[in-house]
XYZ file of N, CA, C and O in Angstrom:
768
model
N 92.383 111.368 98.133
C 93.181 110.489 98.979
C 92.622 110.359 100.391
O 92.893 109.314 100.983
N 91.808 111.363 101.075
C 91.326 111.160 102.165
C 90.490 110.302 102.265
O 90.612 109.445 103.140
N 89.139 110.301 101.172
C 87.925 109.565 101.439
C 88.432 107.776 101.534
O 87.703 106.917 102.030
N 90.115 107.435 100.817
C 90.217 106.308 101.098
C 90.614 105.505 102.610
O 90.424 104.481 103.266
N 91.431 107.049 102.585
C 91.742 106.394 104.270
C 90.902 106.834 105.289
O 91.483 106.856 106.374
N 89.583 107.241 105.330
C 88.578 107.067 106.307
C 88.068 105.976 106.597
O 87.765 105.421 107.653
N 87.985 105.649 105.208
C 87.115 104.563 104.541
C 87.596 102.927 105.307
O 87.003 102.088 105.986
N 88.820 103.057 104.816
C 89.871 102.275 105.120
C 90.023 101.525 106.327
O 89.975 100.323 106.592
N 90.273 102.860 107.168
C 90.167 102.921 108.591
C 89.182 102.189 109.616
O 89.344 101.807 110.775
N 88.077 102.143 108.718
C 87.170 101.877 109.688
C 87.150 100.419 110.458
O 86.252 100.516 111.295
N 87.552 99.538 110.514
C 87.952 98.115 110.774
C 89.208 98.636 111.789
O 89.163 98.540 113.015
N 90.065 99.070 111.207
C 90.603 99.785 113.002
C 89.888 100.164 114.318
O 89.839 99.759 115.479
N 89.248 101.348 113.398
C 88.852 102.139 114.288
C 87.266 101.787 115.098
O 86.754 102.424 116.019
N 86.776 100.647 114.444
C 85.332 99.783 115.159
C 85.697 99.020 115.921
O 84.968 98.873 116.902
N 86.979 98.179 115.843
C 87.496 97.033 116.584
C 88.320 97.923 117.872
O 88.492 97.422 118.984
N 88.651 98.914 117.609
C 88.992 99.592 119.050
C 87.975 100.545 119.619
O 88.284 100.838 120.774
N 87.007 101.058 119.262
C 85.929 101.339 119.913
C 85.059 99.885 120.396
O 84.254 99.942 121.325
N 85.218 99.127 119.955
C 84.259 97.792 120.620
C 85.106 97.429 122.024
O 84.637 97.255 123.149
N 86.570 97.370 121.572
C 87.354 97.295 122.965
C 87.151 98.117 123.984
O 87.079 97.715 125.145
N 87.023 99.533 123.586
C 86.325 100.722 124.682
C 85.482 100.518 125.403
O 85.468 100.657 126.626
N 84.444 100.053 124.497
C 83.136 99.839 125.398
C 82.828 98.109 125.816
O 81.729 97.692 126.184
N 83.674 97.534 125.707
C 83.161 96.028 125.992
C 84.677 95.701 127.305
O 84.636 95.514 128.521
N 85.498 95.743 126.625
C 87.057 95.664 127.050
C 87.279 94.072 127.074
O 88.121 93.455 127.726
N 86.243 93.537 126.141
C 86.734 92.413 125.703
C 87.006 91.670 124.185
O 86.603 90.608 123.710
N 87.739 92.571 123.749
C 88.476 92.225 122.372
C 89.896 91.989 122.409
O 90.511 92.681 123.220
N 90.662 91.047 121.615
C 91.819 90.700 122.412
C 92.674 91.424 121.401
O 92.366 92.197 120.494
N 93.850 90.948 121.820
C 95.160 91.880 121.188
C 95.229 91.584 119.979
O 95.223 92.464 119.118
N 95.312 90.211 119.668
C 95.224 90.109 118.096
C 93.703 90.217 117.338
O 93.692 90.858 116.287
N 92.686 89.753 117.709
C 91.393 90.472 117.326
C 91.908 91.735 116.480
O 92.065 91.765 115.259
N 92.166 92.911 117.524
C 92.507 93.933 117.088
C 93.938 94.472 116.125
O 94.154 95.385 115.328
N 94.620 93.491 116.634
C 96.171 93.700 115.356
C 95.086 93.037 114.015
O 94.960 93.747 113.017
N 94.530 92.017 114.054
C 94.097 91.713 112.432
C 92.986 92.617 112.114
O 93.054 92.758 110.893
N 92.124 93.217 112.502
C 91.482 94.128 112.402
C 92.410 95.130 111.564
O 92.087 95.165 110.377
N 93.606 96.042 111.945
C 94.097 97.092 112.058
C 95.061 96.380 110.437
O 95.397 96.995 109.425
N 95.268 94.808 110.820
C 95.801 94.698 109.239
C 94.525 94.542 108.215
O 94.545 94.729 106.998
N 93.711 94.255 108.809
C 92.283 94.728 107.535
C 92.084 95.947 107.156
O 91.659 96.061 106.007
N 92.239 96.826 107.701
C 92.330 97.788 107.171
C 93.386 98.399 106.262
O 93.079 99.011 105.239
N 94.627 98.216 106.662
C 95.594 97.936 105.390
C 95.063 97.491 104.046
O 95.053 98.145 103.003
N 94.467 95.827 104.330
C 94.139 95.133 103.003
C 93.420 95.921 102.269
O 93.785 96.178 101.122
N 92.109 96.520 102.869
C 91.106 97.281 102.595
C 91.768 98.082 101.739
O 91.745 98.015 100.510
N 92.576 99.121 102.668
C 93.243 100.736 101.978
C 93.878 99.860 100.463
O 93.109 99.835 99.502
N 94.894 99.359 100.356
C 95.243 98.499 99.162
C 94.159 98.084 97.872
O 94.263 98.301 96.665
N 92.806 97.220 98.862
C 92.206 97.420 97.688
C 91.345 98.232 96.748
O 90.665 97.965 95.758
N 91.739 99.729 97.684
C 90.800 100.546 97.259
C 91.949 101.480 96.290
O 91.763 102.108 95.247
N 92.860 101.330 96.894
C 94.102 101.934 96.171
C 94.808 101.596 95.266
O 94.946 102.336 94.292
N 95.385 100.492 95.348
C 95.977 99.292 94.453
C 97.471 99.738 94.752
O 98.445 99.581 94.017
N 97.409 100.462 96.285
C 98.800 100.814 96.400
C 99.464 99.593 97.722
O 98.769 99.368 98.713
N 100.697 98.979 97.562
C 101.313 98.379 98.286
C 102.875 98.408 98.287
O 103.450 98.599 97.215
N 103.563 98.233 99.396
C 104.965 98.544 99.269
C 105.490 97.633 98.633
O 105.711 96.497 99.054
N 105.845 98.272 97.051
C 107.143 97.324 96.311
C 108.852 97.710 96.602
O 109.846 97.449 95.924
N 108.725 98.324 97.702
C 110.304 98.349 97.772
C 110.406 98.954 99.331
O 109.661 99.729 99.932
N 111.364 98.428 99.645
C 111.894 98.568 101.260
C 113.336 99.339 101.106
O 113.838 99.899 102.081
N 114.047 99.331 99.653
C 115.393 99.706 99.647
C 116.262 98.714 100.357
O 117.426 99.043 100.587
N 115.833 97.555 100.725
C 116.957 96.799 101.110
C 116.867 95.558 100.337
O 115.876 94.836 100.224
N 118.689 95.314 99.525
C 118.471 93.961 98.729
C 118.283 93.115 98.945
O 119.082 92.700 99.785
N 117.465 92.316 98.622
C 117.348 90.812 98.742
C 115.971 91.047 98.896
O 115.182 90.478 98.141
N 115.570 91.828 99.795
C 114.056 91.893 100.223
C 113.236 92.708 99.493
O 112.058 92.388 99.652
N 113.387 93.598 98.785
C 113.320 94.657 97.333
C 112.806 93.433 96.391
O 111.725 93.707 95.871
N 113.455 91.797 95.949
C 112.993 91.405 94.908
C 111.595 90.359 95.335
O 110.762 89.865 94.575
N 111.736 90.230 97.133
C 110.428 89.581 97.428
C 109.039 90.461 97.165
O 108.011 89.868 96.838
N 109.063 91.953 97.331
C 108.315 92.745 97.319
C 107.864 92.895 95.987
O 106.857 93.578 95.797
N 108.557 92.268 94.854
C 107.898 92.214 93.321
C 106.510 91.153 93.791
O 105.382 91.450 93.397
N 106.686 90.220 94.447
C 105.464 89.351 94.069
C 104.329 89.847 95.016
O 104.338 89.872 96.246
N 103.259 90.271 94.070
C 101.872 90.715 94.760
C 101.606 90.365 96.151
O 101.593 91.185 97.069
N 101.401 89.148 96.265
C 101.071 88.807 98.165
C 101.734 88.638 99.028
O 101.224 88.503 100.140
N 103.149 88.578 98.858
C 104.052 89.224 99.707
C 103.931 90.852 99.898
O 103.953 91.259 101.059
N 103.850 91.464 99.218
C 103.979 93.087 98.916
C 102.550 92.942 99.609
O 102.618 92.902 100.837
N 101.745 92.888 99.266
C 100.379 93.069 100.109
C 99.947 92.662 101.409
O 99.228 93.305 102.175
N 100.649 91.096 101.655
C 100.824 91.004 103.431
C 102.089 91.446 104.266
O 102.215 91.170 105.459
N 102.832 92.019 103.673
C 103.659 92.839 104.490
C 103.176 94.190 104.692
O 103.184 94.806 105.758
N 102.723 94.624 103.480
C 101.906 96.094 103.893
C 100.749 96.203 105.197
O 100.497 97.088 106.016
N 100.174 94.781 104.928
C 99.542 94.857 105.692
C 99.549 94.903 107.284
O 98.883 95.534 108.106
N 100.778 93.793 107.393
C 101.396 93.899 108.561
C 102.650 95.300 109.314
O 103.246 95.253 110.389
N 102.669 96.025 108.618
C 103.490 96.704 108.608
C 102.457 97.849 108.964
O 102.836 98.576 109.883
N 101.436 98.097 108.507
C 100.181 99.096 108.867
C 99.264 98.688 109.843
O 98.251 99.336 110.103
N 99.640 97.424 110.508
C 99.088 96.827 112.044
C 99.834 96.936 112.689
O 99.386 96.877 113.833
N 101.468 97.170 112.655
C 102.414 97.124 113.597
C 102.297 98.540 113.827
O 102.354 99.005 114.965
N 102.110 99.363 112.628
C 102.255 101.357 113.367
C 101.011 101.187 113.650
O 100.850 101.861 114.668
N 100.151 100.762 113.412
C 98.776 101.635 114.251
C 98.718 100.838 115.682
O 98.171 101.458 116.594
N 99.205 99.580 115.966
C 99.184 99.336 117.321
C 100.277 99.424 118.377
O 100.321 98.940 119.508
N 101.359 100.354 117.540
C 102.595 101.042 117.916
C 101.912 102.278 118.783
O 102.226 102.373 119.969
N 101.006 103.200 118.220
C 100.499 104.550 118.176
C 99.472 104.289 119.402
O 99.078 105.193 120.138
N 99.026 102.686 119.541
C 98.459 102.593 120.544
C 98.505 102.183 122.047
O 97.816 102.347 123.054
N 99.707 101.545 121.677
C 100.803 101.424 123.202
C 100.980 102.897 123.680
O 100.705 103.073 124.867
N 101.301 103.751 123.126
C 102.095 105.017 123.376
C 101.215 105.703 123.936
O 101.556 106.524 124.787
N 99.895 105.532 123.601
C 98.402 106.386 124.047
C 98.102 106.543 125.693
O 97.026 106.816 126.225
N 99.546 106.253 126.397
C 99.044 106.095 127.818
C 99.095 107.765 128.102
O 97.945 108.201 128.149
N 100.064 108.760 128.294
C 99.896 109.678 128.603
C 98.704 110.890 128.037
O 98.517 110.537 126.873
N 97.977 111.909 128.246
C 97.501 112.618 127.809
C 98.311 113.419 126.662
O 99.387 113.969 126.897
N 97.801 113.426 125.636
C 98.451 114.022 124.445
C 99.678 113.237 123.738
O 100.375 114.087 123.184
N 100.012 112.418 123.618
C 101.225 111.473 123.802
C 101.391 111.248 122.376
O 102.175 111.717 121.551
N 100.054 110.059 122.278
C 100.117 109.820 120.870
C 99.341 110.793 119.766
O 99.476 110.498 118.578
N 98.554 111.915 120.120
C 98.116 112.581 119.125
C 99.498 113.668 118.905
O 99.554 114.196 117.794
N 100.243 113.906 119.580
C 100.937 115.226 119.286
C 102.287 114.205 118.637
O 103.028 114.821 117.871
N 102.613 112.855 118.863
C 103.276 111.943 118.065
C 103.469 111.796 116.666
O 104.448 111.769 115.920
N 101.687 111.671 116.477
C 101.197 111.363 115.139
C 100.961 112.799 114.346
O 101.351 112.889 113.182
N 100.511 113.578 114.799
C 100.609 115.241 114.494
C 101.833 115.249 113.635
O 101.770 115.201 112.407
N 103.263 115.329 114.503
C 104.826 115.343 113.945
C 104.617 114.821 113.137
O 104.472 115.461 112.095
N 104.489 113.531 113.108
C 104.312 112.686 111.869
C 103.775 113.084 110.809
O 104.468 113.046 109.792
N 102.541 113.529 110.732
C 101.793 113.253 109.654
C 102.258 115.127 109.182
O 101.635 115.523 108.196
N 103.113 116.031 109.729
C 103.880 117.228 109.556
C 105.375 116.755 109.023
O 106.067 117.710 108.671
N 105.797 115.873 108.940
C 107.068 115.303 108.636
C 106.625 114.730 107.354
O 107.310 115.031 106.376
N 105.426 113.823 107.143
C 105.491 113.601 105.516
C 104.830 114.448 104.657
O 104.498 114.261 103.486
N 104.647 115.583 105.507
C 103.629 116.725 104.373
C 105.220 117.674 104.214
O 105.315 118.028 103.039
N 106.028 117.993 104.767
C 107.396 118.358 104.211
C 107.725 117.391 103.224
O 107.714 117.655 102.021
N 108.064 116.102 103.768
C 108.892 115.282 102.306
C 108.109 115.585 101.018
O 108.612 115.920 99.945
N 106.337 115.359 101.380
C 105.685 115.666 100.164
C 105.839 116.649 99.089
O 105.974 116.537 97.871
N 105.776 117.703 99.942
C 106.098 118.956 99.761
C 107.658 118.940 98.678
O 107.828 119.373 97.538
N 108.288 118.477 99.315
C 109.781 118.349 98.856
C 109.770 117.852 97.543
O 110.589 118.222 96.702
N 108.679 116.842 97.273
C 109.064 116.030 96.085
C 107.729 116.180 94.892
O 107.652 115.715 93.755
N 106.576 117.180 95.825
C 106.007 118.028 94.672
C 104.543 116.576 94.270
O 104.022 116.228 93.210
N 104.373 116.165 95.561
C 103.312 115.252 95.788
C 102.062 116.484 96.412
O 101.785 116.569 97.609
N 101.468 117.302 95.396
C 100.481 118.407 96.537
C 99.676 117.637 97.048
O 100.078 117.569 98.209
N 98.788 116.994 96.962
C 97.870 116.225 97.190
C 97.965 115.336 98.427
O 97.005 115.200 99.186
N 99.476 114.560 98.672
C 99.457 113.897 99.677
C 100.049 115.467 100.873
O 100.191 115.198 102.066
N 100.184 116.188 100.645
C 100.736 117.325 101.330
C 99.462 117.591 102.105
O 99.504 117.327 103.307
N 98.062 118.189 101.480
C 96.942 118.591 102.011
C 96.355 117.318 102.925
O 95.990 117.558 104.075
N 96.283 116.112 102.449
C 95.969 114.745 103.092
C 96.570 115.114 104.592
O 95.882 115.045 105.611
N 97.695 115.438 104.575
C 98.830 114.904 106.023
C 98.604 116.294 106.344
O 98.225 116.251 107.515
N 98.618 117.436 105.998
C 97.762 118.236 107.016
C 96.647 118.321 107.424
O 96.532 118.796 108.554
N 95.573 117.965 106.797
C 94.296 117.984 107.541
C 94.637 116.959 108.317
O 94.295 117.305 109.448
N 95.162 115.784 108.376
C 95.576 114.746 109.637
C 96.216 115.583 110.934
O 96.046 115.440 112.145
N 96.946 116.424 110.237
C 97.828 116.205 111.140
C 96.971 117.938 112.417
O 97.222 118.233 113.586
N 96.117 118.528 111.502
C 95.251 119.351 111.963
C 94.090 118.893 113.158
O 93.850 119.529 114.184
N 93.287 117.295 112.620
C 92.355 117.240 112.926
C 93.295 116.375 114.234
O 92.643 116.068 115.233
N 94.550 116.065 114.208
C 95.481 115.281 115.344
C 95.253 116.545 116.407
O 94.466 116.361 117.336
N 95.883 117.728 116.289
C 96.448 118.950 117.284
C 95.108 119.725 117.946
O 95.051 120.466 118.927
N 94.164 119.315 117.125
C 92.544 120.263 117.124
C 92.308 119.167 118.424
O 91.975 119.767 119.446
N 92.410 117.744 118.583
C 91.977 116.871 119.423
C 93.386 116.861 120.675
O 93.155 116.501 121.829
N 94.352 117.163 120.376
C 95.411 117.151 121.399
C 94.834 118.433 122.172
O 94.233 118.291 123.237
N 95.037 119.647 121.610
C 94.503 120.839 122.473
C 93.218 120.805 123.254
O 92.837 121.712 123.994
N 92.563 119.642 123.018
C 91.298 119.459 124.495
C 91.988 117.817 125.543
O 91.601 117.725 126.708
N 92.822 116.851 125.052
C 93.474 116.164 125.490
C 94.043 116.167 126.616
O 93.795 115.661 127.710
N 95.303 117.177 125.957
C 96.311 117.702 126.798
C 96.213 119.013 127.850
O 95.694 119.950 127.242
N 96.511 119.337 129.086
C 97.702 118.651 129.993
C 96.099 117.547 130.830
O 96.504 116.458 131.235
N 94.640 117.759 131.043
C 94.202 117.727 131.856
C 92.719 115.896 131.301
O 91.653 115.478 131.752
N 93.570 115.541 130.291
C 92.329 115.007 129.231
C 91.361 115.003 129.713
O 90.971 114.086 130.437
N 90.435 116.472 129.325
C 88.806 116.217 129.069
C 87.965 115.299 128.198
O 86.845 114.825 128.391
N 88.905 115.169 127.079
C 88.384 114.142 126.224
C 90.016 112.821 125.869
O 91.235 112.912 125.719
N 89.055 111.845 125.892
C 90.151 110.382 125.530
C 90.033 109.952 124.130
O 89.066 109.910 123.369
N 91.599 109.564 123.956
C 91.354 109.125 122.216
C 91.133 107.896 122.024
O 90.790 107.461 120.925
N 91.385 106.794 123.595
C 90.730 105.713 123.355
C 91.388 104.682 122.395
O 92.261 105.226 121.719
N 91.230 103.311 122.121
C 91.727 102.548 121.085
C 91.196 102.673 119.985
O 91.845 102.560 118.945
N 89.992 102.914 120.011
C 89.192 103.720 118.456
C 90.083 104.780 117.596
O 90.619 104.545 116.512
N 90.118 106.042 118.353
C 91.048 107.017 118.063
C 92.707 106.663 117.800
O 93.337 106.967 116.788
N 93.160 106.035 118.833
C 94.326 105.573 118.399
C 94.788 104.291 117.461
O 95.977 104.070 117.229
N 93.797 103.538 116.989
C 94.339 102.690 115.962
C 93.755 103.168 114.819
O 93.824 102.446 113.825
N 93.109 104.388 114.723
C 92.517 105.181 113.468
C 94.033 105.978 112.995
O 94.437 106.033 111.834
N 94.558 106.416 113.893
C 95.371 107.228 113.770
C 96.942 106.747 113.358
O 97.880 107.237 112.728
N 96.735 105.809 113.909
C 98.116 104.658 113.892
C 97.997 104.282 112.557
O 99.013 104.203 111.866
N 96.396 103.929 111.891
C 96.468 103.464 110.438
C 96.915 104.640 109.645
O 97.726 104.496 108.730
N 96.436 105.754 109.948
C 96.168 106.797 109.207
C 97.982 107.522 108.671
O 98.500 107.959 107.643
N 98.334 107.304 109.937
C 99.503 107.444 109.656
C 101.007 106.809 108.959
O 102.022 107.321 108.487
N 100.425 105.162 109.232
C 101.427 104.120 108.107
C 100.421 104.454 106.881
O 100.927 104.952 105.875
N 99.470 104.287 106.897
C 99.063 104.423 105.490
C 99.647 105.970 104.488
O 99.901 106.133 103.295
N 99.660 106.470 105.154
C 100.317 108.542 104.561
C 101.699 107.433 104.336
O 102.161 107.615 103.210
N 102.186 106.741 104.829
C 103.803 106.370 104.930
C 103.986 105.760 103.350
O 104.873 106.089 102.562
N 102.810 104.704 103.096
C 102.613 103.695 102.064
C 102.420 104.495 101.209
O 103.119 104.364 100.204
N 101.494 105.551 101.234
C 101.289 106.322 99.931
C 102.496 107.191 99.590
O 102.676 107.507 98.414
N 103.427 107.644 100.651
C 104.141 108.533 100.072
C 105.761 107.864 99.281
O 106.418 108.420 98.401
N 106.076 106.410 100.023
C 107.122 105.893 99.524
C 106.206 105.405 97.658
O 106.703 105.687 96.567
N 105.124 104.808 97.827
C 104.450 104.239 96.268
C 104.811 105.559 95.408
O 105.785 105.716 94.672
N 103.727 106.503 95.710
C 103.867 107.509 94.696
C 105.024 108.475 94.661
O 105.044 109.619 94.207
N 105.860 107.867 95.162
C 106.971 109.353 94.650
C 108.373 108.149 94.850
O 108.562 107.820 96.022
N 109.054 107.688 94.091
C 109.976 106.799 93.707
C 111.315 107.689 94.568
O 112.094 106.995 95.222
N 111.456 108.693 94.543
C 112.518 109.374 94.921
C 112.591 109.811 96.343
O 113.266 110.716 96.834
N 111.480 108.706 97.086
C 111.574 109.067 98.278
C 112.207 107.314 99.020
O 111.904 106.202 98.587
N 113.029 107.602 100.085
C 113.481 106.442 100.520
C 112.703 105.638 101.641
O 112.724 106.210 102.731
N 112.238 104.819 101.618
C 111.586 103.638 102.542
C 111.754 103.888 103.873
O 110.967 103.828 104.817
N 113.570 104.345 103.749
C 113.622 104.954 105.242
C 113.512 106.276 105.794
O 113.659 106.536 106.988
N 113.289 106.977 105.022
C 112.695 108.505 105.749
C 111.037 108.601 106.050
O 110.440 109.529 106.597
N 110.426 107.195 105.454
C 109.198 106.897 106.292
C 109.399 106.090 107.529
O 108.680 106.140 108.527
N 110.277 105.463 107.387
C 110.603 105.001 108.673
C 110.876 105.480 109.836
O 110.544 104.989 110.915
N 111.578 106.593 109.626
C 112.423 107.477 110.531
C 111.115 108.309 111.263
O 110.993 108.728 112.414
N 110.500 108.345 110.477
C 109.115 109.691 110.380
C 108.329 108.366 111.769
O 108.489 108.870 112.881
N 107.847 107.424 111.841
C 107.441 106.371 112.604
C 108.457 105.677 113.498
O 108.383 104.647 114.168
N 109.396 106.533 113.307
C 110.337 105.792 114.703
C 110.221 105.707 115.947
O 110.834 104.873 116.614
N 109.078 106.918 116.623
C 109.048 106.728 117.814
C 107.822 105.766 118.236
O 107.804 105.400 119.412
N 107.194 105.498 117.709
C 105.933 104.773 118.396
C 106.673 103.191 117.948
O 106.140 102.265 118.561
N 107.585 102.838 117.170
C 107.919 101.881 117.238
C 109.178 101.139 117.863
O 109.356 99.934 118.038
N 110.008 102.242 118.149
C 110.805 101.787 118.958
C 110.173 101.734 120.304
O 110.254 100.601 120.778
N 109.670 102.449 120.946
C 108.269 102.444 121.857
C 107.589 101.269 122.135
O 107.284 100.989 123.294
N 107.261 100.402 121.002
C 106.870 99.168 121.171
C 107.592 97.998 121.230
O 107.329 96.937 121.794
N 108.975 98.492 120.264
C 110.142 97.261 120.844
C 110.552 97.269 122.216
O 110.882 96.205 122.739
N 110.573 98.525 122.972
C 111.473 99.019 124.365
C 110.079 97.941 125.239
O 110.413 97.087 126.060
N 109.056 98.105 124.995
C 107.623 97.300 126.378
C 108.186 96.306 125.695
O 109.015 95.860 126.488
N 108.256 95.613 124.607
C 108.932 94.050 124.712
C 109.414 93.339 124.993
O 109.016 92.232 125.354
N 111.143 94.024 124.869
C 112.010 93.989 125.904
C 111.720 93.907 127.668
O 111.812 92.990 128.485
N 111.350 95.278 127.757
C 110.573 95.475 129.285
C 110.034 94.326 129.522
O 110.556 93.699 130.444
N 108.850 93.667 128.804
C 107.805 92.383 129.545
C 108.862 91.172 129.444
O 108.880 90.312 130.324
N 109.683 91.132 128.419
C 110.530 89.938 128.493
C 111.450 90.134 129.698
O 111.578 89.131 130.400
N 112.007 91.051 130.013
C 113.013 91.045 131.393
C 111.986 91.207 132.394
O 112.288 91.255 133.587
């Protein structure tokens, strides 16, 4: 499960290192980037969200390209959620850390080992990079780092609602609540 979401990733994580070093890639450049990588992870997986748990929208998610451009968009909205949040030192890695420690419990819970080891080495190689970050950042995670991480982490979300039926749509949600309410609150903010 890892080698897909490296793999995956990489269309995130090139389109925000090009922004690093150029600082001229634009916002959506990089949101469709970050949903290519979605598409990507999907087609390497053949995994996409068929169910949200909410009716009406549960029977749109039967038809393939709906289910596949919402995934997709839905894995551009957390990874450029994860990247708004990236302003403080340690912010968004110790964010995504929780996170990717919150679906290695559910995993855990529902006897997924595999996605369990996935979301800890994430959530390892997250805290290994926060502990030189944080309080003083010697090192930056940059938009590279943070829309790697932003994917890395809706994607753990996608795999864990697909493969385990007995998990609810919204305890991945809940698990990604802060970088996205985070991004609704600057919305609000720029609109007032």
């Amino acid at each position: 499960l890892l080698a897909p979401i490296l793999f995956a990733g990489m269309p995130a994580f090139l389109f925000g290192i090009a922004e690093d070093i150029t600082k001229h890639i634009g916002v959506v450049q990089r949101f469709l980037a970050t949903m290519a990588s979605g598409l990507l992870a999907w087609w390497i997986t053949d995994y996409s969200l068929s169910r949200l748990d909410i009716w009406g929208v549960d029977l749109l998610m039967q038809f393939t390209l709906f289910s596949v451009m919402f995934t997709a968009f839905a894995v551009g909205g957390v990874a450029n959620a994860v990247n708004i949040i990236d302003g403080f030192n340690g912010y968004a890695t110790l964010t995504c850390s929780i996170g990717f420690i919150g679906f290695a419990l559910i995993a855990f819970q529902v006897g997924d080992q595999n996605l369990v080891f996935v979301s800890l080495i994430l959530a390892a190689a997250a805290l290994g990079f926060f502990w030189v970050n944080w309080p003083f950042g010697k090192l930056f995670l940059g938009d590279g780092g943070a829309y790697f991480l932003g994917f890395s982490l809706a994607w753990i979300a996608v795999l864990l609602i697909e493969r385990n039926p007995s998990v609810s749509a919204f305890a991945a949600l809940i698990v990604c609540l802060l970088p996205i309410t985070e991004v609704l609150f600057t919305i609000f903010r720029r609109k007032v």
